[in-house]
CSV table of C-alpha atoms and ligand atoms in Angstrom, one decimal:
chain,number,residue,atom,x,y,z
Y,15,MET,CA,83.2,110.8,103.4
Y,16,ALA,CA,85.1,113.2,101.0
Y,17,ARG,CA,83.9,113.3,97.4
Y,18,GLN,CA,86.2,111.7,94.9
Y,19,VAL,CA,87.9,114.1,92.5
Y,20,HIS,CA,86.2,113.7,89.0
Y,21,LEU,CA,88.7,114.2,86.1
Y,22,MET,CA,88.1,114.0,82.4
Y,23,VAL,CA,91.2,112.9,80.5
Y,24,VAL,CA,91.2,113.6,76.8
Y,25,GLY,CA,94.0,111.9,74.9
Y,26,SER,CA,95.8,108.9,73.3
Y,27,ALA,CA,95.7,105.2,74.0
Y,28,ASN,CA,98.4,102.9,72.5
Y,29,THR,CA,99.7,99.4,72.7
Y,30,ASP,CA,103.3,99.5,73.7
Y,31,MET,CA,105.8,97.0,72.3
Y,32,VAL,CA,108.8,97.1,74.7
Y,33,VAL,CA,112.3,95.7,74.5
Y,34,SER,CA,115.0,96.3,77.2
Y,35,ALA,CA,118.6,96.4,76.0
Y,36,ALA,CA,121.9,97.4,77.4
Y,37,ARG,CA,121.7,100.6,75.4
Y,38,ILE,CA,119.5,102.4,72.8
Y,39,PRO,CA,120.8,101.5,69.3
Y,40,ALA,CA,122.4,104.2,67.2
Y,41,PRO,CA,120.9,105.0,63.7
Y,42,GLY,CA,121.5,102.1,61.3
Y,43,GLU,CA,122.6,99.8,64.1
Y,44,THR,CA,121.0,96.4,65.1
Y,45,ILE,CA,121.6,95.2,68.7
Y,46,LEU,CA,120.2,92.2,70.6
Y,47,GLY,CA,118.0,93.0,73.5
Y,48,GLY,CA,116.1,91.1,76.2
Y,49,GLU,CA,112.6,89.8,76.3
Y,50,PHE,CA,109.7,91.5,74.4
Y,51,VAL,CA,106.7,92.6,76.4
Y,52,MET,CA,103.4,94.1,75.1
Y,53,VAL,CA,101.6,96.4,77.6
Y,54,PRO,CA,98.9,99.1,77.6
Y,55,GLY,CA,100.2,102.6,77.1
Y,56,GLY,CA,99.6,105.9,75.4
Y,57,LYS,CA,100.1,109.2,77.3
Y,58,GLY,CA,96.4,109.8,77.7
Y,59,ALA,CA,95.4,106.3,78.8
Y,60,ASN,CA,98.4,106.3,81.1
Y,61,GLN,CA,97.3,109.5,82.8
Y,62,ALA,CA,93.7,108.2,83.1
Y,63,VAL,CA,94.8,104.9,84.6
Y,64,ALA,CA,97.2,106.6,87.0
Y,65,ALA,CA,94.5,109.0,88.2
Y,66,ALA,CA,92.1,106.1,88.7
Y,67,ARG,CA,94.6,104.0,90.7
Y,68,LEU,CA,95.3,107.1,92.8
Y,69,GLY,CA,91.6,107.3,93.7
Y,70,ALA,CA,90.0,109.6,91.1
Y,71,ARG,CA,86.8,109.1,89.3
Y,72,VAL,CA,87.9,109.2,85.6
Y,73,THR,CA,86.1,109.8,82.4
Y,74,PHE,CA,88.4,109.0,79.4
Y,75,VAL,CA,87.9,110.4,75.9
Y,76,GLY,CA,89.9,108.8,73.2
Y,77,CYS,CA,89.8,107.0,69.8
Y,78,VAL,CA,90.8,103.5,68.9
Y,79,GLY,CA,90.7,101.4,65.7
Y,80,ALA,CA,88.3,98.6,65.0
Y,81,ASP,CA,90.9,96.0,65.7
Y,82,LEU,CA,92.2,93.6,68.4
Y,83,PHE,CA,94.3,96.3,70.0
Y,84,GLY,CA,91.4,98.7,70.1
Y,85,ASN,CA,89.2,96.1,71.8
Y,86,ALA,CA,92.0,95.2,74.3
Y,87,THR,CA,92.5,98.9,75.1
Y,88,ARG,CA,88.8,99.4,75.8
Y,89,ASP,CA,88.6,96.3,78.0
Y,90,ASN,CA,91.7,97.3,79.9
Y,91,LEU,CA,90.4,100.8,80.6
Y,92,ARG,CA,87.1,99.3,81.8
Y,93,LYS,CA,88.9,96.9,84.0
Y,94,GLU,CA,90.7,99.9,85.6
Y,95,GLY,CA,87.4,101.3,86.5
Y,96,LEU,CA,87.3,104.2,84.0
Y,97,ASP,CA,84.2,105.5,82.3
Y,98,THR,CA,84.8,104.4,78.7
Y,99,ALA,CA,81.5,105.5,77.2
Y,100,TRP,CA,83.4,108.2,75.2
Y,101,VAL,CA,86.1,106.0,73.7
Y,102,VAL,CA,85.1,106.2,70.1
Y,103,GLU,CA,86.2,103.9,67.2
Y,104,ASP,CA,87.6,104.8,63.8
Y,105,PRO,CA,86.8,101.9,61.4
Y,106,LYS,CA,89.4,103.1,58.9
Y,107,ALA,CA,92.5,103.5,61.2
Y,108,ALA,CA,94.7,101.1,63.1
Y,109,SER,CA,94.8,101.5,66.9
Y,110,GLY,CA,97.8,103.5,68.2
Y,111,VAL,CA,101.1,101.6,68.7
Y,112,ALA,CA,104.4,102.6,70.3
Y,113,LEU,CA,107.7,100.9,69.8
Y,114,ILE,CA,109.9,101.4,72.9
Y,115,ALA,CA,113.5,100.5,73.7
Y,116,VAL,CA,114.6,100.8,77.3
Y,117,ASP,CA,118.3,100.9,78.3
Y,118,SER,CA,120.0,99.7,81.4
Y,119,SER,CA,119.7,103.1,83.1
Y,120,GLY,CA,115.9,103.1,82.6
Y,121,GLN,CA,116.0,105.7,79.8
Y,122,ASN,CA,113.9,105.1,76.7
Y,123,ALA,CA,113.5,105.9,73.0
Y,124,ILE,CA,109.9,105.8,71.7
Y,125,VAL,CA,108.4,105.9,68.2
Y,126,VAL,CA,104.6,106.2,68.1
Y,127,ALA,CA,102.3,105.2,65.2
Y,128,PRO,CA,99.3,107.3,66.4
Y,129,GLY,CA,96.8,105.8,64.0
Y,130,ALA,CA,93.2,106.2,65.3
Y,131,ASN,CA,94.4,108.7,68.0
Y,132,MET,CA,94.6,111.3,65.3
Y,133,ALA,CA,90.9,110.8,64.5
Y,134,LEU,CA,89.8,112.2,67.9
Y,135,ARG,CA,87.8,115.3,67.0
Y,136,PRO,CA,86.4,118.3,68.9
Y,137,GLU,CA,82.9,117.0,68.5
Y,138,HIS,CA,83.8,113.8,70.4
Y,139,VAL,CA,85.0,116.0,73.3
Y,140,ASP,CA,81.8,118.1,73.1
Y,141,ARG,CA,79.6,115.0,73.4
Y,142,ALA,CA,81.6,113.8,76.4
Y,143,MET,CA,81.6,117.2,78.1
Y,144,ASP,CA,77.9,117.7,77.5
Y,145,ALA,CA,77.1,114.5,79.2
Y,146,SER,CA,79.6,114.4,82.1
Y,147,GLY,CA,78.1,116.8,84.6
Y,148,ASP,CA,80.4,118.5,87.1
Y,149,LEU,CA,84.1,118.0,86.5
Y,150,ASP,CA,86.9,119.0,88.9
Y,151,GLY,CA,89.4,119.1,86.1
Y,152,LEU,CA,90.4,118.4,82.5
Y,153,VAL,CA,93.7,116.7,81.8
Y,154,LEU,CA,95.3,116.6,78.4
Y,155,GLN,CA,98.5,115.8,76.5
Y,156,CYS,CA,99.5,116.4,72.8
Y,157,GLU,CA,99.4,112.9,71.2
Y,158,ILE,CA,96.0,113.7,69.6
Y,159,PRO,CA,95.2,116.4,67.0
Y,160,LEU,CA,96.2,119.9,68.4
Y,161,ASP,CA,92.9,121.4,67.3
Y,162,THR,CA,91.1,118.9,69.5
Y,163,VAL,CA,93.4,119.8,72.4
Y,164,ASP,CA,92.8,123.5,71.7
Y,165,HIS,CA,89.0,123.1,71.6
Y,166,ALA,CA,88.8,121.0,74.8
Y,167,VAL,CA,91.1,123.4,76.7
Y,168,ARG,CA,89.1,126.5,75.6
Y,169,ARG,CA,85.8,124.9,76.3
Y,170,ALA,CA,86.8,123.8,79.8
Y,171,HIS,CA,88.3,127.3,80.5
Y,172,ALA,CA,85.0,128.9,79.4
Y,173,ALA,CA,83.2,126.7,81.9
Y,174,SER,CA,85.7,127.5,84.7
Y,175,ILE,CA,86.9,123.9,84.8
Y,176,PRO,CA,90.6,123.8,85.8
Y,177,VAL,CA,92.9,122.5,83.0
Y,178,VAL,CA,96.1,120.6,83.5
Y,179,LEU,CA,98.0,120.4,80.2
Y,180,ASN,CA,101.0,118.1,79.7
Y,181,PRO,CA,102.6,119.4,76.4
Y,182,ALA,CA,104.0,116.0,75.4
Y,183,PRO,CA,105.3,115.0,73.0
Y,184,ALA,CA,107.0,118.4,72.6
Y,185,CYS,CA,105.1,120.7,70.3
Y,186,THR,CA,104.3,124.3,69.5
Y,187,LEU,CA,100.9,125.1,71.1
Y,188,PRO,CA,98.2,127.1,69.3
Y,189,GLN,CA,98.4,130.9,69.9
Y,190,GLY,CA,96.9,132.0,73.2
Y,191,LEU,CA,96.2,128.5,74.4
Y,192,LEU,CA,98.3,128.8,77.6
Y,193,SER,CA,96.1,131.6,78.8
Y,194,CYS,CA,93.4,129.0,79.2
Y,195,VAL,CA,95.6,126.6,81.1
Y,196,SER,CA,95.6,126.4,85.0
Y,197,CYS,CA,98.8,124.3,85.1
Y,198,VAL,CA,101.2,123.3,82.4
Y,199,THR,CA,103.5,120.4,83.1
Y,200,PRO,CA,106.3,120.0,80.6
Y,201,ASN,CA,109.6,118.1,81.1
Y,202,GLU,CA,112.8,120.1,80.5
Y,203,SER,CA,112.9,119.4,76.8
Y,204,GLU,CA,109.3,120.2,76.3
Y,205,ALA,CA,109.7,123.4,78.3
Y,206,SER,CA,112.6,124.4,76.1
Y,207,VAL,CA,110.5,123.9,72.9
Y,208,LEU,CA,107.7,126.0,74.3
Y,209,THR,CA,109.9,128.8,75.6
Y,210,GLY,CA,112.9,128.7,73.3
Y,211,LEU,CA,115.1,128.8,76.5
Y,212,ASP,CA,118.0,126.5,77.4
Y,213,THR,CA,116.6,124.3,80.2
Y,214,SER,CA,119.7,122.1,80.6
Y,215,THR,CA,120.5,123.7,84.0
Y,216,SER,CA,118.4,124.1,87.1
Y,217,ASP,CA,118.4,127.9,86.7
Y,218,GLY,CA,117.4,127.5,83.0
Y,219,ALA,CA,114.4,125.4,84.1
Y,220,VAL,CA,113.4,128.1,86.7
Y,221,GLU,CA,113.6,130.7,83.9
Y,222,ALA,CA,111.5,128.6,81.6
Y,223,ALA,CA,108.8,128.0,84.3
Y,224,ARG,CA,108.6,131.8,84.8
Y,225,ALA,CA,108.4,132.3,81.0
Y,226,LEU,CA,105.5,129.9,80.8
Y,227,LEU,CA,103.6,132.2,83.2
Y,228,SER,CA,104.5,135.2,81.0
Y,229,MET,CA,103.1,133.3,78.1
Y,230,GLY,CA,99.8,133.1,79.9
Y,231,ALA,CA,99.7,129.8,82.0
Y,232,ALA,CA,98.3,130.4,85.5
Y,233,SER,CA,101.0,128.1,86.9
Y,234,ALA,CA,103.7,125.8,85.6
Y,235,VAL,CA,105.5,122.7,86.9
Y,236,VAL,CA,108.6,121.8,84.9
Y,237,THR,CA,109.7,118.2,85.6
Y,238,LEU,CA,113.4,117.5,85.7
Y,239,GLY,CA,113.6,113.7,86.0
Y,240,LYS,CA,116.0,112.6,88.7
Y,241,ASP,CA,116.6,116.3,89.6
Y,242,GLY,CA,113.0,116.9,90.8
Y,243,ALA,CA,110.8,119.7,89.5
Y,244,VAL,CA,110.3,123.4,89.6
Y,245,VAL,CA,106.9,124.9,90.5
Y,246,ALA,CA,106.0,128.5,89.4
Y,247,THR,CA,102.9,130.5,90.3
Y,248,HIS,CA,102.5,134.3,90.4
Y,249,SER,CA,103.3,133.9,94.2
Y,250,GLY,CA,106.8,132.6,93.6
Y,251,VAL,CA,109.0,129.8,92.4
Y,252,GLU,CA,109.9,126.6,94.3
Y,253,ARG,CA,112.2,123.7,93.6
Y,254,ILE,CA,110.8,120.2,94.5
Y,255,ALA,CA,113.4,117.8,95.8
Y,256,PRO,CA,113.6,114.5,93.9
Y,257,TYR,CA,113.1,111.0,95.5
Y,258,ALA,CA,116.1,108.9,94.9
Y,259,VAL,CA,115.2,105.4,93.4
Y,260,GLU,CA,116.8,102.7,91.4
Y,261,ALA,CA,115.5,103.4,87.9
Y,262,VAL,CA,114.3,100.5,85.8
Y,263,ASP,CA,112.1,102.3,83.2
Y,264,ALA,CA,111.2,106.0,82.9
Y,265,THR,CA,108.3,105.2,80.5
Y,266,ALA,CA,105.1,106.9,81.7
Y,267,ALA,CA,106.8,108.7,84.6
Y,268,GLY,CA,105.8,112.0,83.2
Y,269,ASP,CA,102.2,110.8,82.7
Y,270,CYS,CA,102.1,109.5,86.2
Y,271,PHE,CA,103.4,112.8,87.5
Y,272,THR,CA,100.8,114.9,85.7
Y,273,ALA,CA,97.9,112.5,86.8
Y,274,ALA,CA,99.1,112.5,90.4
Y,275,LEU,CA,99.5,116.3,90.4
Y,276,ALA,CA,95.9,116.7,89.1
Y,277,CYS,CA,94.5,114.3,91.6
Y,278,ALA,CA,96.1,116.0,94.6
Y,279,TRP,CA,95.8,119.6,93.4
Y,280,LEU,CA,92.1,119.4,92.2
Y,281,ASN,CA,90.9,117.4,95.1
Y,282,PRO,CA,87.5,118.8,96.1
Y,283,SER,CA,88.2,118.4,99.8
Y,284,ASP,CA,90.5,121.5,99.4
Y,285,ALA,CA,87.8,123.5,97.6
Y,286,GLY,CA,86.8,126.7,99.4
Y,287,VAL,CA,90.4,127.3,100.5
Y,288,ARG,CA,91.3,130.3,98.4
Y,289,GLY,CA,94.0,133.0,98.1
Y,290,ALA,CA,97.1,133.3,96.0
Y,291,GLY,CA,99.5,132.1,98.7
Y,292,VAL,CA,97.3,129.1,99.6
Y,293,GLU,CA,97.0,128.2,96.0
Y,294,HIS,CA,100.8,128.2,95.6
Y,295,GLU,CA,101.3,126.0,98.7
Y,296,ARG,CA,98.7,123.6,97.5
Y,297,LEU,CA,100.4,123.3,94.1
Y,298,VAL,CA,103.8,122.8,95.8
Y,299,ARG,CA,102.3,120.0,97.9
Y,300,ALA,CA,100.7,118.4,94.9
Y,301,ALA,CA,104.0,118.5,92.9
Y,302,SER,CA,105.8,116.8,95.8
Y,303,TYR,CA,103.1,114.1,95.9
Y,304,ALA,CA,103.4,113.7,92.1
Y,305,SER,CA,107.1,113.4,92.4
Y,306,ALA,CA,106.7,110.5,94.8
Y,307,ALA,CA,104.2,108.7,92.5
Y,308,ALA,CA,106.5,109.2,89.5
Y,309,ALA,CA,109.4,107.9,91.5
Y,310,VAL,CA,107.5,104.6,92.3
Y,311,SER,CA,106.6,104.3,88.6
Y,312,VAL,CA,110.3,104.4,87.4
Y,313,THR,CA,111.1,101.4,89.5
Y,314,ARG,CA,109.0,99.1,87.3
Y,315,LEU,CA,109.0,98.1,83.6
Y,316,GLY,CA,106.3,99.2,81.2
Y,317,ALA,CA,103.9,102.1,81.0
Y,318,GLN,CA,100.6,101.1,82.8
Y,319,PRO,CA,102.1,98.1,84.7
Y,320,SER,CA,104.3,100.7,86.4
Y,321,LEU,CA,101.6,103.1,87.7
Y,322,PRO,CA,101.2,102.9,91.5
Y,323,THR,CA,98.0,102.8,93.6
Y,324,PHE,CA,97.1,105.4,96.2
Y,325,ASN,CA,98.3,103.0,99.0
Y,326,GLU,CA,101.6,102.3,97.3
Y,327,VAL,CA,102.4,106.0,97.0
Y,328,ALA,CA,101.4,106.5,100.7
Y,329,ALA,CA,103.7,103.7,101.8
Y,330,PHE,CA,106.5,105.0,99.6
Y,331,ILE,CA,106.3,108.5,101.1
Y,332,GLU,CA,106.1,107.0,104.6
Y,333,GLN,CA,109.3,104.9,104.2
Y,334,ALA,CA,111.1,107.9,102.5
Y,335,ARG,CA,110.6,110.1,105.6
H,13,RIB,O1,104.6,108.6,77.9
H,13,RIB,C1,104.8,107.2,77.6
H,13,RIB,C2,103.9,106.8,76.5
H,13,RIB,O2,104.4,107.5,75.3
H,13,RIB,C3,104.0,105.3,76.1
H,13,RIB,O3,103.1,104.6,76.9
H,13,RIB,C4,103.8,105.3,74.6
H,13,RIB,O4,102.6,104.7,74.2
H,13,RIB,C5,103.8,106.8,74.2
H,13,RIB,O5,102.5,107.3,74.1
């Protein structure tokens, strides 16, 4: 039997407070929405749970507060089958919380109170990496301190562990960091912040994907929501066609995309297949798989409740043929 891909996800864990409404309120406005739901979220935990549901063995490194939300977060991650030995607790900070409004087209507006997520330090990553044996990849986002992201990426790169970096929320990355990244996965607005280019058109997104390679990334996948994605490697650029679905909530779609891409791309059953053209094809296939997984996620409300299993994605791809 093929060995499971082993990923370490370093990142945030939040409790999401979600309200659906006809539209996102304007500044200063109060509107009435629908029911309130509270679900597990946080970009890091979402990616970790998505990868586990898609069949990966996942070690999660994060930080929660010594409160009810922190305990619930840890219990939930354990229930999802993750290794939570490296989820640390900050006794002085509250656990991360996100306030989310979702409109009738599935678009959202999110405010995060990161709390304990900002207490995740490089030494926490070091302890986890020292103890975790062989890893097939490291997956990160930017909802934790950037110096921790920087440290984890550089350490993995030095150990020849492939790094998938989802630069969300949009930020300016530390100088030279992209040179240590195997694949960077921004959405169009994050790609615009990183490159300074206008990504509002498909050609602009292609240009930004190429620019990310010039900035040092070994490959880039720019996600474009309902317009698909653009994959760029030094062997070429390819557009990934979108899957058309009825959108309910786009929350965590990007997290699901990055996790699914990492699971498919870093799968050890493909190890040993080498060569630039082959690597390009493998990334294109992984991005297409990730696009299907993300499409399933947008048909459901909430971050982690929306993340599909391996079998659900397989069935979705089969019926979309
Ligand atoms: O990417 C979606 C996530 O962003 C939510 O789950 C919320 O917690 C914020 O981190």
